[in-house]
Short mmCIF file of C-alpha atoms and ligand atoms in Angstrom, two decimals:
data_model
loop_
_atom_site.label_atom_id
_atom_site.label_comp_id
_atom_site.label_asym_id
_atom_site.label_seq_id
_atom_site.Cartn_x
_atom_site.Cartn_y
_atom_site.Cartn_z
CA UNK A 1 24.05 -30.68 -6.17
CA UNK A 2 23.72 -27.62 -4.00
CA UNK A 3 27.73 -28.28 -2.79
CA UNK A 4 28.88 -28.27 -6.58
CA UNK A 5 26.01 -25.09 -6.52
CA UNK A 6 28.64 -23.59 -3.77
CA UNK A 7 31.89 -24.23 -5.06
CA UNK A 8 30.74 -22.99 -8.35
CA UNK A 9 29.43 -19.96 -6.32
CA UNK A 10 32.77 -19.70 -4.53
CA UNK A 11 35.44 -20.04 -7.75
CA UNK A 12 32.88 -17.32 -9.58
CA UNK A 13 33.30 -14.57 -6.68
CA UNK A 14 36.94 -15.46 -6.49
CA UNK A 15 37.27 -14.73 -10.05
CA UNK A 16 35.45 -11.72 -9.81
CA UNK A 17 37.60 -10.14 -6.78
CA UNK A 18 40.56 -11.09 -8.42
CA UNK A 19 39.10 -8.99 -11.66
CA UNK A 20 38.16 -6.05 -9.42
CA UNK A 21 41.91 -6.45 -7.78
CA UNK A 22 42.91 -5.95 -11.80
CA UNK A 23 40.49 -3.95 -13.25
CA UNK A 24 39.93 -0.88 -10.42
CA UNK A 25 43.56 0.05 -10.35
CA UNK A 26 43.85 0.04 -14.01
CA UNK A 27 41.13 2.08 -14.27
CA UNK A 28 41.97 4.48 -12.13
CA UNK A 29 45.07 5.04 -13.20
CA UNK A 30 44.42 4.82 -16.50
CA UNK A 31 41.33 7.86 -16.29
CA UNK A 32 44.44 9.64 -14.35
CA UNK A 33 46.51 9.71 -16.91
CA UNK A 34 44.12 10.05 -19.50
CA UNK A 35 43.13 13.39 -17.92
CA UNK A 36 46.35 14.94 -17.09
CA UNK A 37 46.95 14.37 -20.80
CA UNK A 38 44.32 16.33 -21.45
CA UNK A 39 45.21 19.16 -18.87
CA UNK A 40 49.05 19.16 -20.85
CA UNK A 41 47.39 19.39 -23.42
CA UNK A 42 45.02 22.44 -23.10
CA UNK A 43 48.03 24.15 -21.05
CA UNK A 44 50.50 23.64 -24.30
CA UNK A 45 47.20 25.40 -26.09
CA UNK A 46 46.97 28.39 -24.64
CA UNK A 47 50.47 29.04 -24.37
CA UNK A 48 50.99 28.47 -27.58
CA UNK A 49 48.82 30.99 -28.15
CA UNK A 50 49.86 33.15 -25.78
CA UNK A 51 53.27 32.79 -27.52
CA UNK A 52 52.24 33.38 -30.93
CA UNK A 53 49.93 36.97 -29.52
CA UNK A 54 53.44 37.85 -28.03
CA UNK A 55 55.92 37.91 -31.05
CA UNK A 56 53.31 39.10 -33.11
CA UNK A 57 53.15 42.27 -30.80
CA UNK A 58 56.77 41.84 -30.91
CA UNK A 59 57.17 42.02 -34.42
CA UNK A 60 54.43 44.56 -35.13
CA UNK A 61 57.34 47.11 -33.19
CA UNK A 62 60.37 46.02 -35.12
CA UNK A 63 59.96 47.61 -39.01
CA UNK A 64 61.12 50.67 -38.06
CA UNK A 65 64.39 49.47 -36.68
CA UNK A 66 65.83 46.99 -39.06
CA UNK A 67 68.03 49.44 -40.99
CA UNK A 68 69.87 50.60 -37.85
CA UNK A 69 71.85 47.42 -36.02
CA UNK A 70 73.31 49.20 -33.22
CA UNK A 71 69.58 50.53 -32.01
CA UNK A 72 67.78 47.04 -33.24
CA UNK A 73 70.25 45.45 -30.42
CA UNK A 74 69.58 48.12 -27.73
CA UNK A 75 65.59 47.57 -28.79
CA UNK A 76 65.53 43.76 -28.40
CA UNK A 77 67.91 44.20 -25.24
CA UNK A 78 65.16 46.05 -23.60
CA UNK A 79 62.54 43.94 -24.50
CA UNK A 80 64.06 40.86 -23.23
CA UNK A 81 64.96 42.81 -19.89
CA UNK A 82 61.40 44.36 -19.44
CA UNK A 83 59.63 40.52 -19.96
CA UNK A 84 61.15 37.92 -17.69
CA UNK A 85 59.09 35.15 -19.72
CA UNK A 86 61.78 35.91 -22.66
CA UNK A 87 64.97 34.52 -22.58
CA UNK A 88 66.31 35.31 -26.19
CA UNK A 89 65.32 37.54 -29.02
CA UNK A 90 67.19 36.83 -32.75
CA UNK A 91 66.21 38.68 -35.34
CA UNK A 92 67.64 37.07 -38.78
CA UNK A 93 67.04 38.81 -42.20
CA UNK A 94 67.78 36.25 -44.75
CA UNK A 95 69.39 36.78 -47.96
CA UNK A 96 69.46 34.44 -51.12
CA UNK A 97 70.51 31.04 -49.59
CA UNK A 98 71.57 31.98 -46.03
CA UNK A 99 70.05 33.13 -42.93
CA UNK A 100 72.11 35.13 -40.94
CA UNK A 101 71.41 36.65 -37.45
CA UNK A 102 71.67 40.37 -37.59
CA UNK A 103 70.94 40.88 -33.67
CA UNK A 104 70.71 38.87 -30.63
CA UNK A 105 70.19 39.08 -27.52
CA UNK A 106 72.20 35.99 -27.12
CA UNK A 107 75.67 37.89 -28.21
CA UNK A 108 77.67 34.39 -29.36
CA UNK A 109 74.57 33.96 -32.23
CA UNK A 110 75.02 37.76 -34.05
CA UNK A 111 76.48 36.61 -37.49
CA UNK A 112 75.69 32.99 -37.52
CA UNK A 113 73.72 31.28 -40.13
CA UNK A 114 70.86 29.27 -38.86
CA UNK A 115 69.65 26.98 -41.28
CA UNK A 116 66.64 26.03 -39.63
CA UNK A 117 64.08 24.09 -41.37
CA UNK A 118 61.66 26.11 -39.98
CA UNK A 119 62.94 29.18 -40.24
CA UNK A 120 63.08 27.92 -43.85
CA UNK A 121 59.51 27.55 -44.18
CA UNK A 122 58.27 30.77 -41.82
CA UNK A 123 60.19 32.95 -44.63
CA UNK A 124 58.82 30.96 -47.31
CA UNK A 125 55.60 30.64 -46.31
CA UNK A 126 55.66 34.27 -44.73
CA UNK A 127 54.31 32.45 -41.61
CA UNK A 128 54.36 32.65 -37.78
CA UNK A 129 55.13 29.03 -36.13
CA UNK A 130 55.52 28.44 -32.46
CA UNK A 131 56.95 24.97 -31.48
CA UNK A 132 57.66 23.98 -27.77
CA UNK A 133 60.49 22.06 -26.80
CA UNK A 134 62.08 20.90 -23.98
CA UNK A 135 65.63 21.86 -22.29
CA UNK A 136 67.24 18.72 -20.65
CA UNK A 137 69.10 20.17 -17.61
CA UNK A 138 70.82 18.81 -14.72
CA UNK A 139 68.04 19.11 -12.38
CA UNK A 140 65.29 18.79 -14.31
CA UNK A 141 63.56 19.37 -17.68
CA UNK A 142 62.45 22.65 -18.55
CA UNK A 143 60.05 23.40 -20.88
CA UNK A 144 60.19 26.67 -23.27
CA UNK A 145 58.38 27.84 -26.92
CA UNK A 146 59.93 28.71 -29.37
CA UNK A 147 58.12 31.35 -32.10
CA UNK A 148 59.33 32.41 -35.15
CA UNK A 149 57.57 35.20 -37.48
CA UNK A 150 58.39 37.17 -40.56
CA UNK A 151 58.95 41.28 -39.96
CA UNK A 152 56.86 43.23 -42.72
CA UNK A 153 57.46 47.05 -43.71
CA UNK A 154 54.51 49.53 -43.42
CA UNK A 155 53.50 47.81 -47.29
CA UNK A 156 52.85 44.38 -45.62
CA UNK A 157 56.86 42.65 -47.50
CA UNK A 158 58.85 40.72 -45.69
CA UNK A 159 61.81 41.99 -44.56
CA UNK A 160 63.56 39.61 -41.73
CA UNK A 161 62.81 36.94 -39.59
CA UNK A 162 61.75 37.44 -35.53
CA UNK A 163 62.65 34.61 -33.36
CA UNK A 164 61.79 34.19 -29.67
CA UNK A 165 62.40 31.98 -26.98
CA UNK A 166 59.81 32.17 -24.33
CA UNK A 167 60.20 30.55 -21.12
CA UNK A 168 57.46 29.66 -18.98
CA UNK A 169 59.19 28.23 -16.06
CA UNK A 170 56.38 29.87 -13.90
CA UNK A 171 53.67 27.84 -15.83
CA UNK A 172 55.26 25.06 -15.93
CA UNK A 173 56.11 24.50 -12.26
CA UNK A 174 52.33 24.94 -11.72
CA UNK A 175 51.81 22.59 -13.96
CA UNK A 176 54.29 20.34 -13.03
CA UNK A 177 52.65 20.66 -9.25
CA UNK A 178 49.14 20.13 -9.95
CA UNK A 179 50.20 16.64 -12.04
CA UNK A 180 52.41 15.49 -9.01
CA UNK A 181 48.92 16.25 -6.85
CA UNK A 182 47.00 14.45 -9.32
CA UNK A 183 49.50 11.53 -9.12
CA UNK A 184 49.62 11.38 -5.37
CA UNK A 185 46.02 12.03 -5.02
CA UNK A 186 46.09 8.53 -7.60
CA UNK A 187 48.30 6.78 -5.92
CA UNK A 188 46.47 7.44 -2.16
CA UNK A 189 43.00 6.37 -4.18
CA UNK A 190 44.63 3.15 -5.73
CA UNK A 191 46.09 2.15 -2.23
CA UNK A 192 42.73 2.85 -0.50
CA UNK A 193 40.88 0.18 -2.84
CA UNK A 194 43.52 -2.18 -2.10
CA UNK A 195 42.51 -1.55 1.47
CA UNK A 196 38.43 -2.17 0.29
CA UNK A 197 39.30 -4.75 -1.54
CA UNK A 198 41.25 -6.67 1.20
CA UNK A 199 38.19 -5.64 3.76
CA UNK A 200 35.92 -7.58 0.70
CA UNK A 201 38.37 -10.56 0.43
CA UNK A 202 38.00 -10.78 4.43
CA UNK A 203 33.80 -10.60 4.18
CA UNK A 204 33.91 -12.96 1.28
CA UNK A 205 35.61 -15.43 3.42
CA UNK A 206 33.16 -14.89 6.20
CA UNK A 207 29.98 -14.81 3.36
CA UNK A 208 31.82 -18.57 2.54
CA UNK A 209 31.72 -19.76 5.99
CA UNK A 210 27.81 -18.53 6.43
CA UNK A 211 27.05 -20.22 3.24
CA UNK A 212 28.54 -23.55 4.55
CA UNK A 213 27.33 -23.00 8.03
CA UNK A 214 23.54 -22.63 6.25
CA UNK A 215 24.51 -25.89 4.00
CA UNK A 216 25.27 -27.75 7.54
CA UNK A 217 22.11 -26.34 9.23
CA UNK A 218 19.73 -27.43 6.76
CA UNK A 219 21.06 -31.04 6.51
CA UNK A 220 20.55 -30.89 10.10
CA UNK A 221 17.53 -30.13 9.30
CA UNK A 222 16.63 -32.73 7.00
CA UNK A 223 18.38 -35.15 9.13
CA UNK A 224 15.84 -34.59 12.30
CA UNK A 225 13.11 -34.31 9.97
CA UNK A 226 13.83 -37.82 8.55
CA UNK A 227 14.84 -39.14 12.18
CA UNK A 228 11.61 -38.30 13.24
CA UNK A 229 9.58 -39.72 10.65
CA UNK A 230 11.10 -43.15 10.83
CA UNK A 231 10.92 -42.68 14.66
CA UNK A 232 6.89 -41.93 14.34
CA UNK A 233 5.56 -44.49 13.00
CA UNK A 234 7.03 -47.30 15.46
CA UNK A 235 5.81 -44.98 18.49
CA UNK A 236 2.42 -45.54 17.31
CA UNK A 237 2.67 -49.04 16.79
CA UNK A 238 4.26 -49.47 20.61
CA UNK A 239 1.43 -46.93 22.01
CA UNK A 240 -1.21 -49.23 20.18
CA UNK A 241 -0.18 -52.18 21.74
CA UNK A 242 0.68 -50.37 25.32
CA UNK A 243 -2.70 -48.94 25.00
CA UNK A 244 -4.16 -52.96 25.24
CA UNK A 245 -2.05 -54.39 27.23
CA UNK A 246 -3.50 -51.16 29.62
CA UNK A 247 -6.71 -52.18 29.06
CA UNK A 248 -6.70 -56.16 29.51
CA UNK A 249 -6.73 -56.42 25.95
CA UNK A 250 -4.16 -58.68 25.75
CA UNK A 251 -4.17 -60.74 29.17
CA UNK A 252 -4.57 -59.67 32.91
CA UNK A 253 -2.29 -57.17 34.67
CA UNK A 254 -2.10 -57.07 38.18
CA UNK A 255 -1.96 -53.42 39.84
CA UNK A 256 1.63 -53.23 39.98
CA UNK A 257 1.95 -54.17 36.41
CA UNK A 258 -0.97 -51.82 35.23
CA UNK A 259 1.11 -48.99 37.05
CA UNK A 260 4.51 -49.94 34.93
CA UNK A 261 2.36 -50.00 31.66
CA UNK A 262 0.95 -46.76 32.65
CA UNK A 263 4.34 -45.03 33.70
CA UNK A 264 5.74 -46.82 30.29
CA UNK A 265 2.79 -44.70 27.71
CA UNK A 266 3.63 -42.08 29.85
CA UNK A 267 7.01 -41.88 28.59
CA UNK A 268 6.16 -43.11 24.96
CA UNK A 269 3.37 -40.11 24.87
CA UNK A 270 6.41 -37.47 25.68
CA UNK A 271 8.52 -39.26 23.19
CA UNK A 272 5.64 -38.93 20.45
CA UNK A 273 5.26 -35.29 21.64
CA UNK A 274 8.83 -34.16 21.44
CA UNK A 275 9.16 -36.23 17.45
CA UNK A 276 5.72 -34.44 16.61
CA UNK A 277 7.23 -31.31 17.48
CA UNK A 278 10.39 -31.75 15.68
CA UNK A 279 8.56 -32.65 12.51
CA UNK A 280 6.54 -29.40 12.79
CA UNK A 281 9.46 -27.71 13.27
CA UNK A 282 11.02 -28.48 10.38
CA UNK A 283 7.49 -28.34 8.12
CA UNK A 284 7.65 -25.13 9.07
CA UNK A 285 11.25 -23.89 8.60
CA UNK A 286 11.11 -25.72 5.13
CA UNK A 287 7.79 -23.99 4.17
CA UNK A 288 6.19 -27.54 4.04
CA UNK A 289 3.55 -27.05 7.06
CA UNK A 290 -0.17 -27.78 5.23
CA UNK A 291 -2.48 -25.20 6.14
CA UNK A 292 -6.28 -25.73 5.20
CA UNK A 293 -7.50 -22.52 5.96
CA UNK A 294 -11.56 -21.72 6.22
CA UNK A 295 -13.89 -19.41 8.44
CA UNK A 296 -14.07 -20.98 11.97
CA UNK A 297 -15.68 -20.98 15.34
CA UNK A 298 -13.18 -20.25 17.90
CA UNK A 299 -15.68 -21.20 20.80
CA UNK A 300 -15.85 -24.98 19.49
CA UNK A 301 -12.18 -25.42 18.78
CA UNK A 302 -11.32 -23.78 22.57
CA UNK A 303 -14.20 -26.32 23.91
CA UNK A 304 -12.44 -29.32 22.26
CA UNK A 305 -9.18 -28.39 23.79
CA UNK A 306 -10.96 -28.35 27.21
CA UNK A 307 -12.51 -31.33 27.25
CA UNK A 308 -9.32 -33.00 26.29
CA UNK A 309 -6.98 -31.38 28.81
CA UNK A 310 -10.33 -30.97 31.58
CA UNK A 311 -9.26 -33.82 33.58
CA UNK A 312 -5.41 -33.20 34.12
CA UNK A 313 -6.25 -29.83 35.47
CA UNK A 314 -9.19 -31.62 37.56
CA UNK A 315 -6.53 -34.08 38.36
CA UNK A 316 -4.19 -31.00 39.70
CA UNK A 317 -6.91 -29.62 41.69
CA UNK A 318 -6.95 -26.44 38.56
CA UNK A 319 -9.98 -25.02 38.46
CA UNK A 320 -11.13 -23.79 34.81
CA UNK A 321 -13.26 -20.91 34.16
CA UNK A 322 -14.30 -19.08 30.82
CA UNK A 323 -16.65 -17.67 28.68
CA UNK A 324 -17.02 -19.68 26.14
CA UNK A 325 -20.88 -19.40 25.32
CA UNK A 326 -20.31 -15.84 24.28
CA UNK A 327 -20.88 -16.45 20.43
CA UNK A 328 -18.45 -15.08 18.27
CA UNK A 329 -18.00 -14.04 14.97
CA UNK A 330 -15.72 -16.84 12.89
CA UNK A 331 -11.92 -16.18 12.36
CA UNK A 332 -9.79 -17.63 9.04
CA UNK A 333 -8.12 -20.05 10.03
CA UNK A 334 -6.97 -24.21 9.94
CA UNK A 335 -9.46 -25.27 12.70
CA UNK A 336 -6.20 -28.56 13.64
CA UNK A 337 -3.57 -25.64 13.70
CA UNK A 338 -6.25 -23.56 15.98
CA UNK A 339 -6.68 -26.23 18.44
CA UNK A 340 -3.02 -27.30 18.15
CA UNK A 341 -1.85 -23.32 19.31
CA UNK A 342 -4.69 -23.57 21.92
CA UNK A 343 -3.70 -27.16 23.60
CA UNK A 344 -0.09 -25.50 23.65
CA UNK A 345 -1.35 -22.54 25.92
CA UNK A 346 -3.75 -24.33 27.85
CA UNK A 347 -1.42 -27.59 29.14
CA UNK A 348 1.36 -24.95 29.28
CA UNK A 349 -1.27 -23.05 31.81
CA UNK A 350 -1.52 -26.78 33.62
CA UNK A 351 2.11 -27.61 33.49
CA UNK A 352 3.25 -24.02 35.13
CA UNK A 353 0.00 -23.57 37.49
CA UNK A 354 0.41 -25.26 40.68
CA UNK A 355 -2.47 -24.28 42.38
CA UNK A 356 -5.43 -21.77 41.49
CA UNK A 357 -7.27 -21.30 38.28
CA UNK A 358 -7.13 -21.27 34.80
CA UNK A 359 -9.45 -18.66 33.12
CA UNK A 360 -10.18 -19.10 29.03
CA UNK A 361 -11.76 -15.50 28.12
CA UNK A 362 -12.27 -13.96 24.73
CA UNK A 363 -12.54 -9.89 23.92
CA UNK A 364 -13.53 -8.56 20.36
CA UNK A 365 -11.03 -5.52 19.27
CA UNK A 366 -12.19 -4.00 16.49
CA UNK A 367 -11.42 -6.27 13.94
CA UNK A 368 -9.49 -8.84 15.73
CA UNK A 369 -10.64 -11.73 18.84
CA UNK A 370 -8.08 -12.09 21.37
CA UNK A 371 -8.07 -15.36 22.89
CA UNK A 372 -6.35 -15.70 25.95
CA UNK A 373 -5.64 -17.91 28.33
CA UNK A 374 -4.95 -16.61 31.77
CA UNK A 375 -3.03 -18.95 34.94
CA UNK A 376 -2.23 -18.19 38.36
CA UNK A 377 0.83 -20.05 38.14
CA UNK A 378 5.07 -19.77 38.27
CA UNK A 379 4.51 -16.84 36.23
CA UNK A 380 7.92 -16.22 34.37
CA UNK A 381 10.74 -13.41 35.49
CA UNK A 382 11.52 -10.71 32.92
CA UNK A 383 15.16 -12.38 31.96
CA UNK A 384 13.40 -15.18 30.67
CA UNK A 385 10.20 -13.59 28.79
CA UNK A 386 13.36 -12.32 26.51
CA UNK A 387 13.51 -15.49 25.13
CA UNK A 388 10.20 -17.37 25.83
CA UNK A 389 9.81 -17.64 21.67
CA UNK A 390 13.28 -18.94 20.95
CA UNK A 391 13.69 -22.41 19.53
CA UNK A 392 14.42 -25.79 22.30
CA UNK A 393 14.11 -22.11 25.17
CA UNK A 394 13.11 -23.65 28.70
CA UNK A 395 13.31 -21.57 32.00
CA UNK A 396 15.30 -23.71 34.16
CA UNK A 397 14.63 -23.61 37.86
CA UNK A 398 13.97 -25.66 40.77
CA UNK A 399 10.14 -24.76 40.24
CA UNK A 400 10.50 -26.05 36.59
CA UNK A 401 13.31 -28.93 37.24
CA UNK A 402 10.38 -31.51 37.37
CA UNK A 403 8.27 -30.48 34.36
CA UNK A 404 8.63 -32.15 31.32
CA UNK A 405 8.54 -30.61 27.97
CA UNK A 406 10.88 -29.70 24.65
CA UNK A 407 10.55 -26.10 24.82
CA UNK A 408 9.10 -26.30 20.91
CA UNK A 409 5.69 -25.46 21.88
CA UNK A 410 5.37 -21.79 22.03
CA UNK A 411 8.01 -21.62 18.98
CA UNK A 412 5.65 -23.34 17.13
CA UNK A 413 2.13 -21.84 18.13
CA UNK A 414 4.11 -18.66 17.44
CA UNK A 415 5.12 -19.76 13.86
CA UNK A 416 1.51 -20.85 13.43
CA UNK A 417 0.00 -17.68 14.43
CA UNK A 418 1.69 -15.73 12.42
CA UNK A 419 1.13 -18.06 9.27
CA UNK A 420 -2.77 -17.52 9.73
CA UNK A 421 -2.25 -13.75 9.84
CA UNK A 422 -2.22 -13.13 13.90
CA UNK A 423 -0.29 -13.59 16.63
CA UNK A 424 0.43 -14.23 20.65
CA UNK A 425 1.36 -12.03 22.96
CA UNK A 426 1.90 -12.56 26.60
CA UNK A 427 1.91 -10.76 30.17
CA UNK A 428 3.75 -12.38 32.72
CA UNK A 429 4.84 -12.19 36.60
CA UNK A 430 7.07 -14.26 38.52
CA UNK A 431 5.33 -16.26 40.91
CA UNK A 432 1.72 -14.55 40.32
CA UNK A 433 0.95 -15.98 36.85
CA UNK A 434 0.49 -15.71 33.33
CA UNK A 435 -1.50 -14.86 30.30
CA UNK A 436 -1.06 -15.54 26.74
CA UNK A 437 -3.54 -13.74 23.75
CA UNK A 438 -3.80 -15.47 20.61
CA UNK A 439 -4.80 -12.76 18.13
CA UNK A 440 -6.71 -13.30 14.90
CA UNK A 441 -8.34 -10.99 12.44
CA UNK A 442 -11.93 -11.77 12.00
CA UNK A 443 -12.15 -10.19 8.59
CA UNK A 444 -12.91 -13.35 5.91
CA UNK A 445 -9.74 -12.43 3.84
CA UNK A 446 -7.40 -14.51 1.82
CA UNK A 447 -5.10 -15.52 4.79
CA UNK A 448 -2.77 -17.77 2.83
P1 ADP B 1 7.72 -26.60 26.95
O1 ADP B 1 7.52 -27.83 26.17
O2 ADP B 1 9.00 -26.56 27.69
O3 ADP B 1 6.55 -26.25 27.82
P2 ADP B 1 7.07 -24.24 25.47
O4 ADP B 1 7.69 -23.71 24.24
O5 ADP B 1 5.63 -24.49 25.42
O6 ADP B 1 7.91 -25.49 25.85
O7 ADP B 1 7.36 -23.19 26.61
C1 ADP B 1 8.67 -22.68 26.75
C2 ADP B 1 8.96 -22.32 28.20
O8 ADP B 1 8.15 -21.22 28.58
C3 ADP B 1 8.59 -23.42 29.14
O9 ADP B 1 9.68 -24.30 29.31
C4 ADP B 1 8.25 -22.67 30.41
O10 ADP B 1 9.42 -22.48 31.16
C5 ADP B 1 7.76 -21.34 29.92
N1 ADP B 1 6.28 -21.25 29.96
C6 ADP B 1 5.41 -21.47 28.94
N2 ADP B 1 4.13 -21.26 29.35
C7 ADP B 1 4.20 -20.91 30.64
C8 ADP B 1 3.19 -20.58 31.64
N3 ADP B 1 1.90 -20.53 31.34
N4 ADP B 1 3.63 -20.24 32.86
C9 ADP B 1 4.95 -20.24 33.17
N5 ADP B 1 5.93 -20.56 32.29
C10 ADP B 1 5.55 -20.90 31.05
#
């Protein structure tokens, strides 16, 4: 289910990079040339207007020379020379059907008849028109306006037609420049989210391979975690019987024999240890860890633990001292998951503690009791207090070569801790000894 989950997953976010491959570009370039429409646009605008201002001026100067040709050419001559932005002047006075150019500053057009359309409808309409057009040349396209207006006598008639060709060659090379910018700055833009979007193809392949890796881990998971339970239950069926044959339940041993049924739980007890740890391990990395949480005596959990673990310290020569019959104000917490963080410390204290004491002392902090349990034992060099929490972690050195364990324990009682709201914290020197805190909040508050 969660594999089909995955692929699904997988052919969705393909689809959508391949859409964002599609879509980004397009838009980009598409807003691009959406606004250097508009930019043409306003630019054709105002020079428009700017050309229509100009022959109006133009034409507002001209009544007063129609009836003389020879000074109507020298006029429109000048003008033209004075404004570079002009590049012809025609001034046509029509008659019945035609419309002949009286003066030009273009010599070849004086006595032609333009038929325009437009000039057509400028004298008809007694209008002023400006169109732009474009001059195809070798090198490139240039772009000029062209503006037509009537010429009216002092009494506001009509009396001849004023055409000019304005060039704006300046204009339009700016313009021309800012849209080759615009399309550069584009095409840079469109190339850089190419670039993202390859850097996103290459994470999405990595995001893939961390989904899978997590798919692998957790059916790693569930594969010790149902390893373990099948595992459990025949442990306790071989301890039960071990435990009777150890005790003459089920015939006479002689010494030797007692000895290889002891050595033999021996072994069966780590094995039960190291599958009870990798159960909790993975109740607890799959959220499924039970935790019956209520106000509890610290003291009578810690004196539990003692009595259980008393005699392999005795046994080791490990002297245990504490204050325990200090009473104490209760702690929330699950009173098994107490004792099961405080059997970790203290056979951790008589695992690492080759000679010397073990000390079980409790100080109130404000809110908080801090239990700790203090050893005179290998102690543990700074290196290896990095990792001391880590999951399967165990120092290995000739003084710890021939101590058994999983290196689960402190994981765990750390995991715990911090479930019921506290936590441990340790202080630690090679070959002088260690202590570990348990900290808990002794505040009755909702801890779960
Ligand atoms: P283990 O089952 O190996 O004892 P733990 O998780 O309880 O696993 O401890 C991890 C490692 O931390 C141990 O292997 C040991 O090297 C080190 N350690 C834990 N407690 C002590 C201690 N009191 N003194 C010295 N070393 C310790």
């Amino acid at each position: 289910m969660n594999k089909v989950k995955l692929l699904f997953s997988e052919k969705l976010s393909r689809i959508y990079a391949m859409a964002l491959v599609l879509i980004i570009p397009i838009l980009i370039i598409s807003n691009g040339l959406w606004r250097i429409n508009i930019y043409q646009r306003n630019i054709d605008k105002s020079l428009t207007e700017k050309a229509a201002l100009t022959i109006g001026i133009i034409a507002s100067t001209m009544n007063q020379n129609l009836d003389d040709s020879t000074n109507l050419q020298t006029k429109i001559n000048q003008i033209k020379e004075n404004n570079t932005a002009i590049s012809e002047i025609t001034i046509i006075v029509p008659t019945a059907n035609d419309y002949p150019v009286i003066a030009s500053t273009s010599k070849d057009k004086i006595g032609v008849n333009l038929n325009d359309i437009d000039l057509i409808s400028v004298w008809s309409d007694n209008a002023t028109i400006v169109r732009s057009a474009k001059n195809t040349g070798v090198t490139k396209a240039e772009k000029y306006y062209l503006a037509s207006t009537t010429i009216k006598d002092l009494s506001g008639n009509k009396e001849a037609i004023l055409n000019v060709r304005i060039n704006d060659s300046q204009i339009d090379s700016l313009n021309r420049a800012a849209i080759n910018q615009s399309l550069v700055l584009l095409v840079i833009t469109v190339f850089l989210i190419f670039l993202l979007l390859i850097n996103y193809f290459r994470f999405f392949e990595y995001f893939v391979k961390f989904r899978k890796i997590q798919e692998v881990d957790k059916m790693k998971d569930e594969f010790i975690s149902m390893v373990s339970h099948e595992v459990k239950t025949p442990l306790a069926t071989i301890k039960g019987y071990l435990d009777m044959m150890i005790h003459g339940l089920t015939g006479k041993f002689d010494q030797e024999g007692k000895d290889h049924l002891v050595k033999v739980f021996a072994n069966v007890q780590r094995l039960d240890i190291l599958v009870t740890e990798l159960l909790d391990v993975s109740r607890i990395e799959q959220g499924r860890m039970q935790f019956d949480m209520q106000p509890v005596d610290m003291n009578e959990i810690m004196k539990n633990v003692l009595i259980e673990y008393g005699d392999q310290a005795k046994n080791k020569g490990i002297e245990i001292e504490n204050n325990l019959n200090k009473p104490l104000p209760p702690v929330f917490a699950d009173p098994d998951r107490l004792q099961q963080i405080f059997s970790n410390l203290i056979t951790n204290a008589i695992k690492y503690t080759v000679k010397g004491k073990i000390t079980v002392l409790y100080t109130i902090d404000k809110n908080k009791i801090n239990a700790t349990v203090k050893d005179t034992g290998i102690g543990i060099s700074q290196s290896d207090a990095k990792r001391l929490f880590e999951r399967f972690y165990r120092i290995k050195n000739e003084k710890t070569m021939n101590i058994s364990g999983t290196g689960l324990g402190l994981w765990i009682a750390g995991a715990i801790a911090k479930h019921m709201n506290g936590n441990i914290s340790f202080k630690t020197r090679e070959n002088e000894g260690s202590e570990f805190t348990l900290t808990l909040p002794i505040i009755r508050e909702r801890n779960k």
